[in-house]
Structure formats: structure tokens, C-alpha cells
PDB file of C-alpha atoms in Angstrom:
ATOM      1  CA  MET A  54      -3.913 -11.088  28.722  1.00 88.00           C
ATOM      2  CA  ASN A  55      -0.776  -9.226  29.806  1.00 96.00           C
ATOM      3  CA  LEU A  56       0.559  -6.516  27.461  1.00 98.00           C
ATOM      4  CA  ARG A  57       3.687  -8.363  26.768  1.00 98.00           C
ATOM      5  CA  LYS A  58       1.931 -11.139  25.628  1.00 97.00           C
ATOM      6  CA  ILE A  59      -0.543  -9.169  23.430  1.00 98.00           C
ATOM      7  CA  PHE A  60       2.356  -7.058  21.973  1.00 98.00           C
ATOM      8  CA  GLY A  61       4.416 -10.426  21.066  1.00 98.00           C
ATOM      9  CA  LEU A  62       1.341 -12.148  19.386  1.00 97.00           C
ATOM     10  CA  ASN A  63       0.589  -8.792  17.460  1.00 98.00           C
ATOM     11  CA  LEU A  64       4.317  -8.612  16.126  1.00 98.00           C
ATOM     12  CA  GLN A  65       4.329 -12.055  15.438  1.00 98.00           C
ATOM     13  CA  ARG A  66       1.237 -12.028  13.358  1.00 98.00           C
ATOM     14  CA  LEU A  67       2.258  -8.742  11.512  1.00 98.00           C
ATOM     15  CA  ARG A  68       5.868  -9.841  10.791  1.00 98.00           C
ATOM     16  CA  ARG A  69       4.560 -13.208   9.331  1.00 98.00           C
ATOM     17  CA  GLU A  70       2.110 -11.227   7.196  1.00 98.00           C
ATOM     18  CA  ARG A  71       4.636  -9.192   5.643  1.00 98.00           C
ATOM     19  CA  ARG A  72       6.640 -12.572   5.188  1.00 98.00           C
ATOM     20  CA  LEU A  73       9.469 -11.103   7.190  1.00 98.00           C
ATOM     21  CA  SER A  74      11.687 -13.200   8.928  1.00 98.00           C
ATOM     22  CA  GLN A  75      12.743 -12.428  12.508  1.00 98.00           C
ATOM     23  CA  GLU A  76      16.191 -11.471  11.218  1.00 98.00           C
ATOM     24  CA  GLN A  77      14.987  -9.343   8.713  1.00 98.00           C
ATOM     25  CA  LEU A  78      12.466  -7.466  11.062  1.00 98.00           C
ATOM     26  CA  ALA A  79      15.088  -7.061  13.609  1.00 98.00           C
ATOM     27  CA  HIS A  80      17.689  -5.907  11.277  1.00 97.00           C
ATOM     28  CA  LEU A  81      15.342  -3.348   9.968  1.00 98.00           C
ATOM     29  CA  ALA A  82      14.119  -2.151  13.208  1.00 98.00           C
ATOM     30  CA  GLY A  83      17.554  -1.935  14.722  1.00 97.00           C
ATOM     31  CA  CYS A  84      17.333  -4.714  17.412  1.00 96.00           C
ATOM     32  CA  ALA A  85      18.867  -8.239  17.871  1.00 97.00           C
ATOM     33  CA  ARG A  86      17.017 -11.047  16.623  1.00 97.00           C
ATOM     34  CA  ALA A  87      17.524 -12.753  19.926  1.00 98.00           C
ATOM     35  CA  TYR A  88      15.514  -9.627  21.754  1.00 98.00           C
ATOM     36  CA  LEU A  89      12.512  -9.925  18.979  1.00 98.00           C
ATOM     37  CA  SER A  90      12.415 -13.644  19.558  1.00 98.00           C
ATOM     38  CA  GLY A  91      12.059 -12.843  23.143  1.00 98.00           C
ATOM     39  CA  ALA A  92       9.531 -10.200  22.413  1.00 98.00           C
ATOM     40  CA  GLU A  93       7.169 -12.454  20.263  1.00 98.00           C
ATOM     41  CA  ALA A  94       7.254 -14.904  23.303  1.00 98.00           C
ATOM     42  CA  GLY A  95       5.688 -12.225  25.401  1.00 97.00           C
ATOM     43  CA  ARG A  96       9.119 -12.036  27.413  1.00 97.00           C
ATOM     44  CA  ARG A  97      10.154  -8.549  26.729  1.00 97.00           C
ATOM     45  CA  ASN A  98       8.949  -5.261  28.606  1.00 98.00           C
ATOM     46  CA  ALA A  99       9.500  -3.384  25.277  1.00 98.00           C
ATOM     47  CA  THR A 100       9.955   0.506  25.174  1.00 98.00           C
ATOM     48  CA  LEU A 101       8.212   3.192  23.455  1.00 98.00           C
ATOM     49  CA  ASP A 102      11.341   3.507  21.292  1.00 98.00           C
ATOM     50  CA  ILE A 103      11.547  -0.149  20.293  1.00 98.00           C
ATOM     51  CA  LEU A 104       7.518   0.033  19.591  1.00 98.00           C
ATOM     52  CA  GLU A 105       7.828   3.068  17.409  1.00 98.00           C
ATOM     53  CA  ALA A 106      10.680   1.630  15.396  1.00 98.00           C
ATOM     54  CA  LEU A 107       9.030  -2.019  14.791  1.00 98.00           C
ATOM     55  CA  ALA A 108       5.535  -0.131  13.764  1.00 98.00           C
ATOM     56  CA  THR A 109       7.378   1.924  11.319  1.00 98.00           C
ATOM     57  CA  VAL A 110       9.090  -1.104   9.708  1.00 98.00           C
ATOM     58  CA  LEU A 111       5.697  -3.074   9.766  1.00 98.00           C
ATOM     59  CA  GLU A 112       3.902   0.279   8.581  1.00 98.00           C
ATOM     60  CA  VAL A 113       1.235   0.006  11.358  1.00 98.00           C
ATOM     61  CA  GLU A 114       0.337   2.614  14.197  1.00 97.00           C
ATOM     62  CA  PRO A 115       2.270   1.897  17.491  1.00 98.00           C
ATOM     63  CA  ALA A 116      -1.174   1.555  18.923  1.00 98.00           C
ATOM     64  CA  ASP A 117      -2.089  -1.429  16.847  1.00 97.00           C
ATOM     65  CA  LEU A 118       0.903  -3.505  18.448  1.00 98.00           C
ATOM     66  CA  LEU A 119      -0.897  -3.289  21.769  1.00 98.00           C
ATOM     67  CA  LYS A 120      -4.485  -3.997  20.568  1.00 97.00           C
ATOM     68  CA  ASP A 121      -5.894  -6.969  22.498  1.00 92.00           C
ATOM     69  CA  PRO A 122      -6.745  -9.611  19.762  1.00 83.00           C
ATOM     70  CA  GLY A 123      -9.094 -11.264  22.194  1.00 78.00           C
ATOM     71  CA  THR A 124     -11.211  -8.330  22.488  1.00 69.00           C
ATOM     72  CA  ARG A 125     -13.589  -8.449  19.588  1.00 49.00           C
ATOM     73  CA  PRO A 126     -16.142  -5.663  20.234  1.00 51.00           C
ATOM     74  CA  GLU A 127     -19.172  -7.877  20.861  1.00 46.00           C
ATOM     75  CA  THR A 128     -17.071  -9.953  23.467  1.00 44.00           C
ATOM     76  CA  ARG A 129     -16.191  -6.974  25.783  1.00 44.00           C
TER      77      ARG A 129
ATOM     78  CA  MET B  44       4.963  13.530  16.405  1.00 88.00           C
ATOM     79  CA  ASN B  45       7.266  10.991  18.167  1.00 96.00           C
ATOM     80  CA  LEU B  46       5.779   8.384  20.272  1.00 98.00           C
ATOM     81  CA  ARG B  47       7.048   9.607  23.587  1.00 98.00           C
ATOM     82  CA  LYS B  48       5.166  12.922  22.853  1.00 97.00           C
ATOM     83  CA  ILE B  49       1.986  11.138  21.786  1.00 98.00           C
ATOM     84  CA  PHE B  50       2.136   9.067  25.047  1.00 98.00           C
ATOM     85  CA  GLY B  51       2.785  12.134  27.162  1.00 98.00           C
ATOM     86  CA  LEU B  52       0.056  14.241  25.646  1.00 97.00           C
ATOM     87  CA  ASN B  53      -2.487  11.313  26.225  1.00 98.00           C
ATOM     88  CA  LEU B  54      -1.334  10.620  29.570  1.00 98.00           C
ATOM     89  CA  GLN B  55      -2.015  14.320  30.688  1.00 98.00           C
ATOM     90  CA  ARG B  56      -5.266  14.555  29.121  1.00 98.00           C
ATOM     91  CA  LEU B  57      -6.693  11.339  30.535  1.00 98.00           C
ATOM     92  CA  ARG B  58      -5.226  12.220  34.082  1.00 98.00           C
ATOM     93  CA  ARG B  59      -6.822  15.658  34.172  1.00 98.00           C
ATOM     94  CA  GLU B  60     -10.106  14.225  32.590  1.00 98.00           C
ATOM     95  CA  ARG B  61     -10.266  12.158  35.789  1.00 98.00           C
ATOM     96  CA  ARG B  62      -9.165  14.932  37.932  1.00 98.00           C
ATOM     97  CA  LEU B  63      -6.345  12.950  39.168  1.00 98.00           C
ATOM     98  CA  SER B  64      -3.142  14.956  40.203  1.00 98.00           C
ATOM     99  CA  GLN B  65       0.354  13.726  39.224  1.00 98.00           C
ATOM    100  CA  GLU B  66       0.951  12.592  42.806  1.00 98.00           C
ATOM    101  CA  GLN B  67      -2.340  10.441  42.830  1.00 98.00           C
ATOM    102  CA  LEU B  68      -1.877   8.871  39.421  1.00 98.00           C
ATOM    103  CA  ALA B  69       1.715   8.277  40.205  1.00 98.00           C
ATOM    104  CA  HIS B  70       1.052   6.357  43.521  1.00 97.00           C
ATOM    105  CA  LEU B  71      -2.004   4.420  42.109  1.00 98.00           C
ATOM    106  CA  ALA B  72       0.204   3.374  39.283  1.00 98.00           C
ATOM    107  CA  GLY B  73       3.345   2.542  41.440  1.00 97.00           C
ATOM    108  CA  CYS B  74       5.728   4.821  39.833  1.00 96.00           C
ATOM    109  CA  ALA B  75       7.511   8.210  41.151  1.00 97.00           C
ATOM    110  CA  ARG B  76       5.606  11.491  40.693  1.00 98.00           C
ATOM    111  CA  ALA B  77       9.034  13.001  38.635  1.00 98.00           C
ATOM    112  CA  TYR B  78       8.996   9.947  36.459  1.00 98.00           C
ATOM    113  CA  LEU B  79       5.320  10.739  35.541  1.00 98.00           C
ATOM    114  CA  SER B  80       5.970  14.250  34.999  1.00 98.00           C
ATOM    115  CA  GLY B  81       8.823  13.373  32.491  1.00 98.00           C
ATOM    116  CA  ALA B  82       6.497  10.861  30.912  1.00 98.00           C
ATOM    117  CA  GLU B  83       3.930  13.622  30.420  1.00 98.00           C
ATOM    118  CA  ALA B  84       6.587  16.169  28.936  1.00 98.00           C
ATOM    119  CA  GLY B  85       7.292  13.471  26.479  1.00 97.00           C
ATOM    120  CA  ARG B  86      10.915  12.483  27.855  1.00 97.00           C
ATOM    121  CA  ARG B  87      10.445   8.966  29.037  1.00 97.00           C
ATOM    122  CA  ASN B  88      10.896   5.809  27.126  1.00 98.00           C
ATOM    123  CA  ALA B  89       8.183   4.173  28.925  1.00 98.00           C
ATOM    124  CA  THR B  90       8.030   0.336  29.052  1.00 98.00           C
ATOM    125  CA  LEU B  91       4.890  -2.127  28.320  1.00 98.00           C
ATOM    126  CA  ASP B  92       4.765  -2.763  32.220  1.00 98.00           C
ATOM    127  CA  ILE B  93       4.227   0.986  33.058  1.00 98.00           C
ATOM    128  CA  LEU B  94       2.046   1.477  30.051  1.00 98.00           C
ATOM    129  CA  GLU B  95      -0.173  -1.336  31.692  1.00 98.00           C
ATOM    130  CA  ALA B  96      -0.374  -0.004  34.899  1.00 98.00           C
ATOM    131  CA  LEU B  97      -1.340   3.446  33.931  1.00 98.00           C
ATOM    132  CA  ALA B  98      -4.118   2.315  31.454  1.00 98.00           C
ATOM    133  CA  THR B  99      -5.429   0.202  34.494  1.00 98.00           C
ATOM    134  CA  VAL B 100      -5.616   3.069  36.679  1.00 98.00           C
ATOM    135  CA  LEU B 101      -6.989   5.283  33.999  1.00 98.00           C
ATOM    136  CA  GLU B 102      -9.204   2.480  32.874  1.00 98.00           C
ATOM    137  CA  VAL B 103      -8.513   2.596  29.070  1.00 98.00           C
ATOM    138  CA  GLU B 104      -6.849   0.035  26.927  1.00 97.00           C
ATOM    139  CA  PRO B 105      -3.001   0.545  26.770  1.00 98.00           C
ATOM    140  CA  ALA B 106      -3.193   1.311  22.878  1.00 98.00           C
ATOM    141  CA  ASP B 107      -5.463   4.188  23.840  1.00 97.00           C
ATOM    142  CA  LEU B 108      -2.478   5.814  25.466  1.00 98.00           C
ATOM    143  CA  LEU B 109      -0.491   5.599  21.898  1.00 98.00           C
ATOM    144  CA  LYS B 110      -3.134   6.891  19.749  1.00 97.00           C
ATOM    145  CA  ASP B 111      -1.989   9.937  17.888  1.00 92.00           C
ATOM    146  CA  PRO B 112      -4.335  12.657  18.917  1.00 84.00           C
ATOM    147  CA  GLY B 113      -3.480  14.354  15.783  1.00 79.00           C
ATOM    148  CA  THR B 114      -4.729  11.741  13.057  1.00 69.00           C
ATOM    149  CA  ARG B 115      -8.232  12.451  12.764  1.00 50.00           C
ATOM    150  CA  PRO B 116      -9.620   9.621  10.223  1.00 51.00           C
ATOM    151  CA  GLU B 117     -10.306  12.394   7.369  1.00 46.00           C
ATOM    152  CA  THR B 118      -6.556  13.662   7.983  1.00 45.00           C
ATOM    153  CA  ARG B 119      -4.815  10.496   7.283  1.00 44.00           C
TER     154      ARG B 119
END
């Protein structure tokens, strides 16, 4: 799965786990809701600065946003 | 430490461990050597596509490029 898609899936999962709307997360991270919607759909070539801002709001390590949800240790 | 700096330190360490020059890594990843030099110095706001290309050449997971070398488990 390509990295944009992985990032999008992780972003959406983490946002929902924290019961945040796209509007709320976008506001807290300082980006547009439309940008966030595109990112969750795997359509954005996000930058380190955006990753850092989103990770801070979601209270995760930036690296956690890029971990492939599909790769459980025993399946690699 | 900010994410650009973390990325740069990891990139430089992984490149050196594989005995690749900046020229070689840049060529293999499809970016300019000057870009890579800036990235290693923590000056580039790299994108997911660049992270993915570099991780592929370095044979690591993209998330590994963003792990904070300073956070050993017992110090968090």
C-alpha cells in the first residue's frame, strides 16, 4: 500500500478514536478541512511539518502516522 | 527535536550505514544531491513521496525515518 494511503488510513482511524471531526482536527492542526479530507482519502503528498502538527494534536509520534496497518509482525 | 531534524539525522545515519554517498542515494531515490544535503541538515520539509522513495532505497520502513533517535523507551 502506498505511503499516502497508509497515512490517510492512520489519520482517519486516530481522529475517529479521539472523537474529533475533520473540522476540529483541521482547526487544531492549522490546516484546511478540505486538505484533511483529501489526506484521509490518500490524495495528499503531506509534508513533515503537517505530519508533525497532526501528530501533536493526535498525541502520537509522527512515525505512528506512517506505520503500515497491514503489516502485522507475523505477516511480513 | 523537530521532525525535520529527526528525519535528517536518521537519513544521514542510514545512508552512512549502507556506505552510500549523497550522490548515490540521491540518484537512486530520484532527487537532487543538493536536496538530500539540505534534508540531512534538517532544512527540508520533505513529502511522503520523497520519504517513500528514500525508504525504499535504504530498505527501511518509511516510519523508521521519523523515529526520534533521542527517545529510548526508558526515557519516555
